[in-house]
C-alpha positions as a Python dict, from the first residue, in 0.01 Angstrom:
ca = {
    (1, 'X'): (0, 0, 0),
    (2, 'X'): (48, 364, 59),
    (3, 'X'): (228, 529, 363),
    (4, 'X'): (-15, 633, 646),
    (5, 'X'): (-107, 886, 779),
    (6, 'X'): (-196, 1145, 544),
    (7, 'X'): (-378, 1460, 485),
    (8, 'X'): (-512, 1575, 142),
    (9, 'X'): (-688, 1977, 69),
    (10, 'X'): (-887, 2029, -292),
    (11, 'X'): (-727, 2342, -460),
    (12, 'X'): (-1088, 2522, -556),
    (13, 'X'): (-1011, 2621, -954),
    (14, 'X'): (-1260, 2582, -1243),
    (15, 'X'): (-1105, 2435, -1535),
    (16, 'X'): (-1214, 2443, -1948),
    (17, 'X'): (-1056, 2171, -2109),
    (18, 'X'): (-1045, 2120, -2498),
    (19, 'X'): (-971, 2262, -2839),
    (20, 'X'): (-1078, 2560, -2970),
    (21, 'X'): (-1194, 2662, -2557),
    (22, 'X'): (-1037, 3027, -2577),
    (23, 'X'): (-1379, 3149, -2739),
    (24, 'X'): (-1524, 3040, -2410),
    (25, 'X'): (-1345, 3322, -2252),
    (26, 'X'): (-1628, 3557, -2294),
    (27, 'X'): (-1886, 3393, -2126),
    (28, 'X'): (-1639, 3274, -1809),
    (29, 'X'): (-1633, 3681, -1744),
    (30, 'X'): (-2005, 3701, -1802),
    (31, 'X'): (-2032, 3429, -1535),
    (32, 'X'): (-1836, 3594, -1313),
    (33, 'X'): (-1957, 3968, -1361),
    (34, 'X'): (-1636, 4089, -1475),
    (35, 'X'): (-1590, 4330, -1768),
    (36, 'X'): (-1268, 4506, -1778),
    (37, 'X'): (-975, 4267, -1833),
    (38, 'X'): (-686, 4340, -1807),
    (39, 'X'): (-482, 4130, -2074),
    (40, 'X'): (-134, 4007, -1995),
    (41, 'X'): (151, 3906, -2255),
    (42, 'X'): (528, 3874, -2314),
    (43, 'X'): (700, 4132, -2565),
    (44, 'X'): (690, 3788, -2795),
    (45, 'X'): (330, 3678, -2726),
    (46, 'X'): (162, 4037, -2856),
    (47, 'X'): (-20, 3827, -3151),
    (48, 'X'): (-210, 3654, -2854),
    (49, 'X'): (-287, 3905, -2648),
    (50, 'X'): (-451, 4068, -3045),
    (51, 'X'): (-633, 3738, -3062),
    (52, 'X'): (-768, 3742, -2721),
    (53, 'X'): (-937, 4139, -2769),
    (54, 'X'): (-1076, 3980, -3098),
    (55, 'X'): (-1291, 3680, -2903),
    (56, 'X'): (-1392, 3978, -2669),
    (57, 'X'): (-1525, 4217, -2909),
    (58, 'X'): (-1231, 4474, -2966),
    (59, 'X'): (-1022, 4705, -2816),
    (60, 'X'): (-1343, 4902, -2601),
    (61, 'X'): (-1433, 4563, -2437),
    (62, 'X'): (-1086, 4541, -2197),
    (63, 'X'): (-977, 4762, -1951),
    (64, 'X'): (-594, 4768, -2107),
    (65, 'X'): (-331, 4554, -2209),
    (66, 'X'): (41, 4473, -2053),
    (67, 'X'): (312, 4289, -2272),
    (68, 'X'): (558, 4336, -2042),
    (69, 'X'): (581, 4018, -1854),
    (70, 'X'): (931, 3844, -1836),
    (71, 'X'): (1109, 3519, -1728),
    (72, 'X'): (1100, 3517, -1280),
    (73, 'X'): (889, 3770, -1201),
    (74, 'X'): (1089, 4045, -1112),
    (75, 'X'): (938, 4262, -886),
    (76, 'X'): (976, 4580, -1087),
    (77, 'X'): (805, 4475, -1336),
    (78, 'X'): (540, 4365, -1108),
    (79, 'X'): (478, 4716, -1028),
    (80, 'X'): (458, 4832, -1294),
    (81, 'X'): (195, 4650, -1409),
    (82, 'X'): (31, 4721, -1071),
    (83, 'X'): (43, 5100, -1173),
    (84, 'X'): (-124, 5062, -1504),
    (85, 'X'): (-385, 4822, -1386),
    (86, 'X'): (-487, 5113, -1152),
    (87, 'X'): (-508, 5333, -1419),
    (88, 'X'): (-720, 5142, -1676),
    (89, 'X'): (-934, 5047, -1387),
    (90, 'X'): (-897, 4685, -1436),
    (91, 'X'): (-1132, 4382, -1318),
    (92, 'X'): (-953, 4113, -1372),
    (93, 'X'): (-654, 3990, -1525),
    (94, 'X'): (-615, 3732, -1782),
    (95, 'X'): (-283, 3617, -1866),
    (96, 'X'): (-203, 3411, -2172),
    (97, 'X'): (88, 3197, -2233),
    (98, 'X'): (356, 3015, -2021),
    (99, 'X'): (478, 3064, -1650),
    (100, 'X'): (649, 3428, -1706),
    (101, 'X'): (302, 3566, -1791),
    (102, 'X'): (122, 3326, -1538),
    (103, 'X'): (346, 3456, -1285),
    (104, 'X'): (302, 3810, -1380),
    (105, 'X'): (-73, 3763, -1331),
    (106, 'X'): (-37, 3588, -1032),
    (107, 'X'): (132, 3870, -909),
    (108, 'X'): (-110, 4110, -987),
    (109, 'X'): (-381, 3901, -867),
    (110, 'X'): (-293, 3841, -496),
    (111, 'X'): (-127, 4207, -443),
    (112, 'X'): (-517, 4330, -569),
    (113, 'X'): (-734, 4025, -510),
    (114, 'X'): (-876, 4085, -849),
    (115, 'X'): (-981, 3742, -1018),
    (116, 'X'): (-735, 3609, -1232),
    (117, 'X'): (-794, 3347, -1548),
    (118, 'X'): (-518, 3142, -1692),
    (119, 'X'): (-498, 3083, -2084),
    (120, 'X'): (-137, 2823, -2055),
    (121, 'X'): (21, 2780, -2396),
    (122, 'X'): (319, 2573, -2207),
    (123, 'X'): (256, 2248, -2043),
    (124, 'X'): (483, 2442, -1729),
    (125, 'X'): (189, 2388, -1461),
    (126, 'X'): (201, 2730, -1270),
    (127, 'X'): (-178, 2759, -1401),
    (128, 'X'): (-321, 2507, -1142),
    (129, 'X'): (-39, 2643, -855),
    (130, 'X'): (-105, 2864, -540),
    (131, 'X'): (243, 2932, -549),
    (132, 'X'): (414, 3255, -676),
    (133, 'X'): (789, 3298, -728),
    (134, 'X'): (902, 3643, -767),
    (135, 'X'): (1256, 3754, -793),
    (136, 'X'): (1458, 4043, -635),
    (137, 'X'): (1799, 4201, -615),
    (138, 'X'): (1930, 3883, -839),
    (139, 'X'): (1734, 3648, -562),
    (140, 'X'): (1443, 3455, -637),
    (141, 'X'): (1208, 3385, -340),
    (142, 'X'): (839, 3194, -340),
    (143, 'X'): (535, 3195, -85),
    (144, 'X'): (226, 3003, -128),
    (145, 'X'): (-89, 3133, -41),
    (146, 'X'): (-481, 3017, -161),
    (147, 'X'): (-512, 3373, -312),
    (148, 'X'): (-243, 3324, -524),
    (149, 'X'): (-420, 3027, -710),
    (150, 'X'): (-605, 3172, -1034),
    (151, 'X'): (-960, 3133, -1059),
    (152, 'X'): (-1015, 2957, -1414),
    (153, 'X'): (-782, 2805, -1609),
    (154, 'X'): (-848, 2752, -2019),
    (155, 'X'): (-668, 2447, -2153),
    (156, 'X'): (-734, 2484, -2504),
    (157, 'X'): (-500, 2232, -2715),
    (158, 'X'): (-496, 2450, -2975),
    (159, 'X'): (-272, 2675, -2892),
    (160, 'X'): (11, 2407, -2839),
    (161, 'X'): (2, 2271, -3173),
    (162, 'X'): (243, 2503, -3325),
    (163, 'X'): (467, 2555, -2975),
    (164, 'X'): (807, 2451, -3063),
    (165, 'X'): (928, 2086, -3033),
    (166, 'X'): (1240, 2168, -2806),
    (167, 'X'): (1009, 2406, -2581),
    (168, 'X'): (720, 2138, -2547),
    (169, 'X'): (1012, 1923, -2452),
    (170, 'X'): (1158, 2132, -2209),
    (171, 'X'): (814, 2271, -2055),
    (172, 'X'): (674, 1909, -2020),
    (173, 'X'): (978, 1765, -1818),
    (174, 'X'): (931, 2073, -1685),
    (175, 'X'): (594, 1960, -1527),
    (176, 'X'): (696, 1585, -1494),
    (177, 'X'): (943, 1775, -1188),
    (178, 'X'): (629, 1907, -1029),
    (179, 'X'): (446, 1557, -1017),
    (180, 'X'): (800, 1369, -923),
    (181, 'X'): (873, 1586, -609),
    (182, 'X'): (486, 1568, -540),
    (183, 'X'): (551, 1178, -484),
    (184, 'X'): (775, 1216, -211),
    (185, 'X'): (686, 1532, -75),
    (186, 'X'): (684, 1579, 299),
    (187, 'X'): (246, 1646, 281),
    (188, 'X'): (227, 1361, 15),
    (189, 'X'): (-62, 1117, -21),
    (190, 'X'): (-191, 904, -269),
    (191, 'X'): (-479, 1096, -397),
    (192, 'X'): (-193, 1294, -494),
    (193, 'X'): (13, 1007, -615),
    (194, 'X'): (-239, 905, -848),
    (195, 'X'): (-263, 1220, -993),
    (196, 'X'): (129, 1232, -1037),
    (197, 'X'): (130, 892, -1187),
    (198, 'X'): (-107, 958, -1467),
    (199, 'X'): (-2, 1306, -1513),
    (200, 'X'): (430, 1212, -1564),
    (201, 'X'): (249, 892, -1772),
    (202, 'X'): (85, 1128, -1983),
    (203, 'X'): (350, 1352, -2070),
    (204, 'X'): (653, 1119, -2080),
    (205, 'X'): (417, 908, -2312),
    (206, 'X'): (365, 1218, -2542),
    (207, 'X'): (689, 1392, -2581),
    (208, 'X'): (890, 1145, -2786),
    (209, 'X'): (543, 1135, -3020),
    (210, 'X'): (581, 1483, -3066),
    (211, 'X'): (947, 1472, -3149),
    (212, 'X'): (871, 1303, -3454),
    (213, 'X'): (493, 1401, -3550),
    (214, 'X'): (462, 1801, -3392),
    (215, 'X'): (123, 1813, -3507),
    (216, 'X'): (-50, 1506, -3368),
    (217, 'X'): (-330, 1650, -3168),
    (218, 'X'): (-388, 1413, -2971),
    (219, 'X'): (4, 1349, -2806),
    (220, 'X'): (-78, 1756, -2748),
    (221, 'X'): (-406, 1707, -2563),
    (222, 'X'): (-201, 1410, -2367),
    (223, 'X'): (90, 1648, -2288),
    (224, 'X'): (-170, 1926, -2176),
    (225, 'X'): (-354, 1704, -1989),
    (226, 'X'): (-38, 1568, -1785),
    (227, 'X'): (59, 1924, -1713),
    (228, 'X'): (-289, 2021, -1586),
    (229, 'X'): (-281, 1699, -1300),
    (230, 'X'): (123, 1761, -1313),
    (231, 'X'): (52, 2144, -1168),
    (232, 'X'): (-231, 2016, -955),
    (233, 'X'): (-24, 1807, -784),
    (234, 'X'): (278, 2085, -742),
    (235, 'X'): (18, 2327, -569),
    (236, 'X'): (-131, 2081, -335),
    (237, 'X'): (167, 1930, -125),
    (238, 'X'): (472, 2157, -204),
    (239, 'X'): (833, 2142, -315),
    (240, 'X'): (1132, 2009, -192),
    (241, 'X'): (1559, 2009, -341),
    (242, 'X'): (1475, 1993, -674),
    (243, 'X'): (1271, 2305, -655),
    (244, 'X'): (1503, 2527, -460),
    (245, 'X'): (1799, 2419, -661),
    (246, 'X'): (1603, 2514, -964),
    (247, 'X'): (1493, 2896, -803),
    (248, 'X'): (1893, 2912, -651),
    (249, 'X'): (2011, 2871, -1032),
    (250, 'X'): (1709, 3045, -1250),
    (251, 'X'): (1719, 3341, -955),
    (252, 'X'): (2066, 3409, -890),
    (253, 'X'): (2189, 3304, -1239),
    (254, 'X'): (1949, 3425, -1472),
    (255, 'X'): (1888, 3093, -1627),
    (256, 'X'): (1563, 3005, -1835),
    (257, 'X'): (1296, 2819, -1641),
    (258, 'X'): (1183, 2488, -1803),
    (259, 'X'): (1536, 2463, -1930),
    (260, 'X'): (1699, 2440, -1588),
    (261, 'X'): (1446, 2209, -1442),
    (262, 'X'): (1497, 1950, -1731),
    (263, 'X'): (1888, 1953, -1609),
    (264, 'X'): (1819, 1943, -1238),
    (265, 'X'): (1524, 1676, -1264),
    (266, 'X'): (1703, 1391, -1296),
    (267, 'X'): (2017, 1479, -1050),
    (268, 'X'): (1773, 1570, -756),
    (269, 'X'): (1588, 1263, -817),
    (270, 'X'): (1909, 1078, -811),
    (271, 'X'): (2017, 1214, -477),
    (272, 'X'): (1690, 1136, -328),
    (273, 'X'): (1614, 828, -445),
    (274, 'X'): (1807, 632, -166),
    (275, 'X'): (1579, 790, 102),
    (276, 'X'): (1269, 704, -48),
    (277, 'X'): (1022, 462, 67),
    (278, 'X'): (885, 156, -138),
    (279, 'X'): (554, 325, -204),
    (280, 'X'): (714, 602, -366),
    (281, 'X'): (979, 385, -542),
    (282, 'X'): (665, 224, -686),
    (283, 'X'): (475, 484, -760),
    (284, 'X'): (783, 614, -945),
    (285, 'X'): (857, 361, -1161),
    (286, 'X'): (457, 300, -1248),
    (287, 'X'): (484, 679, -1354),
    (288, 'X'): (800, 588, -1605),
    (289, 'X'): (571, 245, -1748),
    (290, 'X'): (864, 0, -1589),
    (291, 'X'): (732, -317, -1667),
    (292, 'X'): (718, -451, -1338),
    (293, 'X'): (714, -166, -1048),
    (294, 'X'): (738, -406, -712),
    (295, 'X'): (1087, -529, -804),
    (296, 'X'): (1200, -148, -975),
    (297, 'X'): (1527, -32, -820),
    (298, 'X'): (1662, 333, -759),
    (299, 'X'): (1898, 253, -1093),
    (300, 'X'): (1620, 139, -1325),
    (301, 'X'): (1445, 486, -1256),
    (302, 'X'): (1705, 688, -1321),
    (303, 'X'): (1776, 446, -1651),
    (304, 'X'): (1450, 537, -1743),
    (305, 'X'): (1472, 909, -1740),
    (306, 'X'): (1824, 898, -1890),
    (307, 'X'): (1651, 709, -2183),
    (308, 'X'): (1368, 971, -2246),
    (309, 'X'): (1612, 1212, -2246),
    (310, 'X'): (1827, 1043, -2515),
    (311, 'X'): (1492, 1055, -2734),
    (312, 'X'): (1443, 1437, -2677),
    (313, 'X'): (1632, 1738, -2811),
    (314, 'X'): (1681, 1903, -2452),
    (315, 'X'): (1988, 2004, -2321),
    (316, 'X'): (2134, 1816, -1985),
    (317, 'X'): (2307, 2052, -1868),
    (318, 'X'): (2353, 2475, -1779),
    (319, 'X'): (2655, 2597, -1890),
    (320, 'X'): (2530, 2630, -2216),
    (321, 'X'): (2296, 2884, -2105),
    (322, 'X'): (2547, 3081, -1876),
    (323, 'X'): (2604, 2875, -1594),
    (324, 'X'): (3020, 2885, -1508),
    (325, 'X'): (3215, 2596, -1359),
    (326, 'X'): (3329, 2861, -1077),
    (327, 'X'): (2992, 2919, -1013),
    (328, 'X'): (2921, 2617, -830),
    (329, 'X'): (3006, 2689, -499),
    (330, 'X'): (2781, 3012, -484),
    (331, 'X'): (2526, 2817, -589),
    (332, 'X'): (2540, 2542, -359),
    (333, 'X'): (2579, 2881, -94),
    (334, 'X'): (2234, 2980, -175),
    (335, 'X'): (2075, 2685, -226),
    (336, 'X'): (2133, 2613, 147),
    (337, 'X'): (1979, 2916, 267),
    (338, 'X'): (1631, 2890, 350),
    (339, 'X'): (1623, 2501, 302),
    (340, 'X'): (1325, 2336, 190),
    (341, 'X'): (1205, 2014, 348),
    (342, 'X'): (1377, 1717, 153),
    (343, 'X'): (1367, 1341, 185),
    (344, 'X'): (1681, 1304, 236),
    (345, 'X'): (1911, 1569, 451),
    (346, 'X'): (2110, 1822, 228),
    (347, 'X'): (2469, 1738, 234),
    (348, 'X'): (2702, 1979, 118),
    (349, 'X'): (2932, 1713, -34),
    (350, 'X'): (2669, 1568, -213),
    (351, 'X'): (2470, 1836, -331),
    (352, 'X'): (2759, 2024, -436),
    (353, 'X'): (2824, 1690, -687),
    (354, 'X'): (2488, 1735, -795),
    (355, 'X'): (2499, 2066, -888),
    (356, 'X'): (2851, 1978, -1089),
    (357, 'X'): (2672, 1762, -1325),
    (358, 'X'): (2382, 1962, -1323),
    (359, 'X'): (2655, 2244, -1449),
    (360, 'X'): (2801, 1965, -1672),
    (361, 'X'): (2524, 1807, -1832),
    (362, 'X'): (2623, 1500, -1736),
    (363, 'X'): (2402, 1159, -1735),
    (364, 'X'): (2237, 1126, -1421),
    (365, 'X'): (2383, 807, -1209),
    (366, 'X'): (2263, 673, -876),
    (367, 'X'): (2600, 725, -641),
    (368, 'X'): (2584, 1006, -437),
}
C-alpha cells in the first residue's frame, strides 16, 4: 500500500527514443517551425556539435554555434551565450551532451523563452528536469520553473556506446540519486514511485554489464532508459539532503557533478533511511532487486548499494577531487543555509558525520 494523500502533475516534454534518433532532429524543427538553431557544446564535445550541422545541412542551416558550456552553470558564461544568441538571431537552442551543456541551454532557454531540444549523451537526467542550477560568486543556487523544462528530448543510444565506462558509471548513479530522493520526497506518490523503481532497476541492472562488456547495446539502451524515467521523476516532486549537499560541495568546492553525487548517494540515504516509512522502505529495496522487499531493513539497502559500488570503478569519496578534511565544517555551514525539505530533520552532528565520510570515501553504514 502506498501513503495517502497524494498529488501527481505530468511534466509536458516530447521524447524520441532509440538508436540512430539524432537524424530525426531535422524534422522535430520542421515540426515546430524553427530554423535557426543555435547549437550548444563543451570545449570537448566540438566533434558533436560538427556532427549535428552535418544532419542539418551545413553551416548556412543554424543560426551559430557556442562551445563554451562548462561544469555548474556559471552565470558568466550564461551571458555570454545570451549575447551571441542575440547576435546570430537564434530560434532555438539545441544542446548536445551531458548536464553542463543541458544546463547551459536551459539557461538560455528560460532567460529568452526560445524552445530548447535536448540531445543527452550522459545518463545525468537534467534532460527531462524543470530545474536549473546555476552558480555564482563560488555559490551554486537552483529554482524550478515549467519554462525551464526543454521541449524535446532525443535519446539516441548511440551516442553512449563509446562514453567512457567510469563516466557511465558515475552519470548513472548519478541518476539512480534523482529516482532515490524522488521516493521519499516531501510531493511523492506512487505514480512516481513506479517510475523510480523501474528507472534505479534499469540502471543498477546495467552498469555492472557495462563494466565488463562497454559495447553491449542493449545494457546502454537499459541505462538510457533508467535515466530518462530517473530525470522524470527528479523534475516532478523535487529534491531533498542529498541534493543540497551535492550543490553545497559541487558549488562552493568546485567538485565534478556525477562524481560527487555517487559519494553523497549512499551517505544521505543512510541518514534518512531511519525516517522513512514502510512504503518507501519497500519501494527501495524493490528498486535494488532484494529478494524479498516486505521484510528489507534500512541495513540490507545500504548493503546493497555498498555492493554495486564494489562492482564499479567509481570513487567513494571527494578528497580525491579537491575536497580537504578542513573543509568540512564550511561545508556543513552552507549546506544549512537555505535548507531543503528532508525526511528526517538536519542535525548538525549528524550531517556533519555524513559529510566526513562523504570527504573520506568511506563505506556507507546505517548509524547516524
Amino acid at each position: 500500500m502506498f501513503d495517502l494523500p497524494f498529488s501527481y502533475t505530468a511534466n509536458p516534454s516530447r521524447v524520441v527514443f532509440g538508436s540512430g534518433t539524432i537524424t530525426q532532429l531535422p524534422a522535430e524543427l520542421e515540426r515546430l517551425g524553427l530554423s535557426k538553431p543555435l547549437l550548444l557544446t563543451t570545449a570537448q564535445q566540438v566533434s558533436q556539435g560538427d556532427r549535428l550541422e552535418e544532419i542539418l545541412g551545413g553551416q548556412e542551416r543554424v543560426a551559430g554555434r557556442f562551445g563554451e558550456a562548462v561544469m555548474h552553470t556559471p552565470t558568466g558564461v550564461t551571458e555570454k551565450a545570451l549575447a551571441y544568441a542575440k547576435d546570430v538571431g537564434a530560434d532555438c537552442v539545441v544542446s548536445i551532451g551531458g548536464g553542463s551543456t543541458i544546463g547551459l541551454g536551459k539557461a538560455i532557454s528560460v532567460r529568452t523563452g526560445l524552445m530548447h531540444i535536448c540531445i543527452p549523451t550522459t545518463y545525468a537526467g537534467s534532460e527531462m528536469t524543470p530545474i536549473l542550477g546555476e552558480t555564482e560568486n563560488g555559490e551554486k543556487k537552483t529554482r524550478t520553473d515549467p519554462k525551464i523544462l526543454p521541449g524535446v528530448v532525443i535519446y539516441d543510444v548511440d551516442l553512449t556506446m563509446t562514453l567512457p565506462v567510469s563516466m557511465s558509471c558515475t552519470s548513472g548513479i548519478n541518476a539512480v540519486a534523482h529516482a532515490v530522493e524522488a521516493i521519499y520526497a516531501k510531493a511523492g506518490n506512487p505514480i512516481i514511485s513506479l517510475l523510480a523503481v523501474e528507472g534505479i532497476r534499469s540502471i543498477t541492472s546495467a552498469l555492472p554489464t557495462l563494466v565488463t562488456s562497454p559495447s553491449d547495446k542493449d545494457a546502454r539502451s537499459k541505462a538510457l532508459y533508467g535515466a530518462w524515467l530517473c530525470g522524470v521523476c527528479l523534475g516532478s516532486v523535487g529534491m531533498a539532503f542529498h541534493h543540497k549537499l551535492c550543490h553545497t560541495l559541487g558549488g562552493s568546492f568546485d567538485l565534478p557533478h556525477a562524481e560527487t553525487h555517487t559519494a553523497v548517494l549512499p551517505h544521505a540515504l543512510a541518514y534518512n533511511l531511519p525516517s522513512l516509512t514502510p512504503p518507501q522502505i519497500r519501494a527501495l529495496a524493490s528498486s535494488l532487486s532484494l529478494p524479498d522487499t516486505d521484510t528489507a531493513t534500512p541495513e540490507q539497502i545500504i548493503d546493497a548499494l555498498n555492493k554495486l559500488y564494489d562492482d564499479l570503478p567509481v570513487e567513494r569519496g571527494v578528497q580525491r577531487f579537491g575536497m580537504k578534511e578542513e573543509e568540512v565544517d564550511k561545508a556543513v555551514d552552507i549546506a544549512f543555509r537555505n535548507q531543503y525539505w528532508n525526511p528526517r530533520g538536519l542535525e548538525r552532528e549528524g550531517v556533519r558525520e555524513v559529510v566526513r565520510r562523504v570527504t573520506a570515501g568511506e563505506r556507507a553504514r546505517v548509524d547516524l
